[in-house]
Amino acid sequence: MSATIDVGVIGLGEIGQVHCDVLASMPDVRLVAVADVDAARATVTAERFGAVACTDHRDLLALEGMDAVIVATPDQLHRDVVVDAAGAGVHVLVEKPIATTLEDADAMIAAAERAGTMLSVGFTLRHFPQYERLHDEVRAGRLGTVISAFARRTNLETQSARIGGRTGVLFFLAVHDFDVLRWILDDEPVSIHCAASTSVPGPHPVEDETFTIVRFAGGAVACVHAGWRLPTTHPAGFDFRLDLTGSQGVANLAMEHQGLTIVDG
């Protein structure tokens, strides 16, 4: 791989456009190609960034010198793109969730392992300074043994309308906290139970308010609340938090206030 990384973006919806903007701002990266089944969208985006436009991801992967791609297609379409990228020897950052079925996820991981390429899932919380600090403090033992955790990730009701039933809050929101809990606790779940609220009928047949209880191998128990029923008048437009209780202290992370509070012995 050269000093400059040549990258392509596959899938040019809202988050794909964000990836293009960020890549174009990085000094050691060249956004060389974009792909979307919408030819007009691919063309407009490519012209904006001086990139090659493709309507088939396989054409993008066939371009000479492609080092890596970001896959930002709809969740259920990740598998074929990632498997094809691995087959082309191209590294992949795929948007969360990795897939919508275990079979698809396993196939993507196996393809990357066979090809010896890197496959990473875009879990952004691992790079927020508040979560990084909490991770480091827990790993350093400041809270002692973590006993319990409560995570909340709720969004504006307009998100449900924007997504239009393509996915529910577990794939769209809760996956962030499932990942960050595994990362911070350095532990794996041994049991999971989820309940969804159906008390308010909606236009889309997907869950929109969920509570998930996760018990980890080390004994900690976590509750993850995910939903998108915040009114548009909510002052922050989101409610993201993580509270940990340990044998020697507690930690409260509230993104609405951009802060992390730790109280120890």
PDB file of N, CA and C in Angstrom, residues 20 22 47 74 81 86 90 129 133 155 171 174 191 201 213 230:
ATOM      1  N   CYS A  20     -17.739  10.521   2.032  1.00  0.00           N
ATOM      2  CA  CYS A  20     -17.044  11.203   0.935  1.00  0.00           C
ATOM      3  C   CYS A  20     -16.455  12.531   1.403  1.00  0.00           C
ATOM      4  N   VAL A  22     -15.588  13.422   4.409  1.00  0.00           N
ATOM      5  CA  VAL A  22     -14.477  13.211   5.340  1.00  0.00           C
ATOM      6  C   VAL A  22     -13.231  12.731   4.600  1.00  0.00           C
ATOM      7  N   GLU A  47     -18.466  14.070  -9.666  1.00  0.00           N
ATOM      8  CA  GLU A  47     -18.034  15.377 -10.168  1.00  0.00           C
ATOM      9  C   GLU A  47     -17.647  16.311  -9.036  1.00  0.00           C
ATOM     10  N   PRO A  74     -27.512  -0.032   1.886  1.00  0.00           N
ATOM     11  CA  PRO A  74     -28.478  -0.473   2.895  1.00  0.00           C
ATOM     12  C   PRO A  74     -28.011  -1.747   3.592  1.00  0.00           C
ATOM     13  N   VAL A  81     -21.299  -7.067  -1.506  1.00  0.00           N
ATOM     14  CA  VAL A  81     -20.288  -6.044  -1.765  1.00  0.00           C
ATOM     15  C   VAL A  81     -19.001  -6.362  -1.003  1.00  0.00           C
ATOM     16  N   ALA A  86     -13.383  -8.359  -0.786  1.00  0.00           N
ATOM     17  CA  ALA A  86     -12.348  -9.264  -0.279  1.00  0.00           C
ATOM     18  C   ALA A  86     -11.750 -10.072  -1.421  1.00  0.00           C
ATOM     19  N   VAL A  90      -9.263  -6.047  -1.620  1.00  0.00           N
ATOM     20  CA  VAL A  90      -9.461  -4.676  -1.153  1.00  0.00           C
ATOM     21  C   VAL A  90      -9.944  -4.687   0.305  1.00  0.00           C
ATOM     22  N   PRO A 129     -14.197  10.801  22.437  1.00  0.00           N
ATOM     23  CA  PRO A 129     -13.299  10.925  23.597  1.00  0.00           C
ATOM     24  C   PRO A 129     -13.945  10.520  24.917  1.00  0.00           C
ATOM     25  N   ARG A 133     -12.332   7.574  27.117  1.00  0.00           N
ATOM     26  CA  ARG A 133     -11.892   7.808  28.499  1.00  0.00           C
ATOM     27  C   ARG A 133     -12.537   6.801  29.451  1.00  0.00           C
ATOM     28  N   ASN A 155     -33.652   8.609  19.645  1.00  0.00           N
ATOM     29  CA  ASN A 155     -33.527   9.586  18.584  1.00  0.00           C
ATOM     30  C   ASN A 155     -34.880  10.220  18.288  1.00  0.00           C
ATOM     31  N   PHE A 171     -31.044  -2.569  14.949  1.00  0.00           N
ATOM     32  CA  PHE A 171     -29.961  -2.490  13.976  1.00  0.00           C
ATOM     33  C   PHE A 171     -29.446  -1.063  13.827  1.00  0.00           C
ATOM     34  N   ALA A 174     -29.281   0.422  18.633  1.00  0.00           N
ATOM     35  CA  ALA A 174     -28.800  -0.384  19.763  1.00  0.00           C
ATOM     36  C   ALA A 174     -27.463  -1.058  19.492  1.00  0.00           C
ATOM     37  N   SER A 191     -26.253 -14.306  27.750  1.00  0.00           N
ATOM     38  CA  SER A 191     -27.696 -14.386  27.560  1.00  0.00           C
ATOM     39  C   SER A 191     -28.237 -13.012  27.178  1.00  0.00           C
ATOM     40  N   PRO A 201     -49.389   2.130  17.468  1.00  0.00           N
ATOM     41  CA  PRO A 201     -49.279   1.648  16.091  1.00  0.00           C
ATOM     42  C   PRO A 201     -48.560   2.673  15.215  1.00  0.00           C
ATOM     43  N   ILE A 213     -31.978  -6.792  27.829  1.00  0.00           N
ATOM     44  CA  ILE A 213     -31.185  -7.186  29.000  1.00  0.00           C
ATOM     45  C   ILE A 213     -30.089  -8.137  28.535  1.00  0.00           C
ATOM     46  N   LEU A 230     -38.486  10.455  20.383  1.00  0.00           N
ATOM     47  CA  LEU A 230     -38.320  11.792  20.932  1.00  0.00           C
ATOM     48  C   LEU A 230     -39.056  12.804  20.053  1.00  0.00           C
TER      49      LEU A 230
END
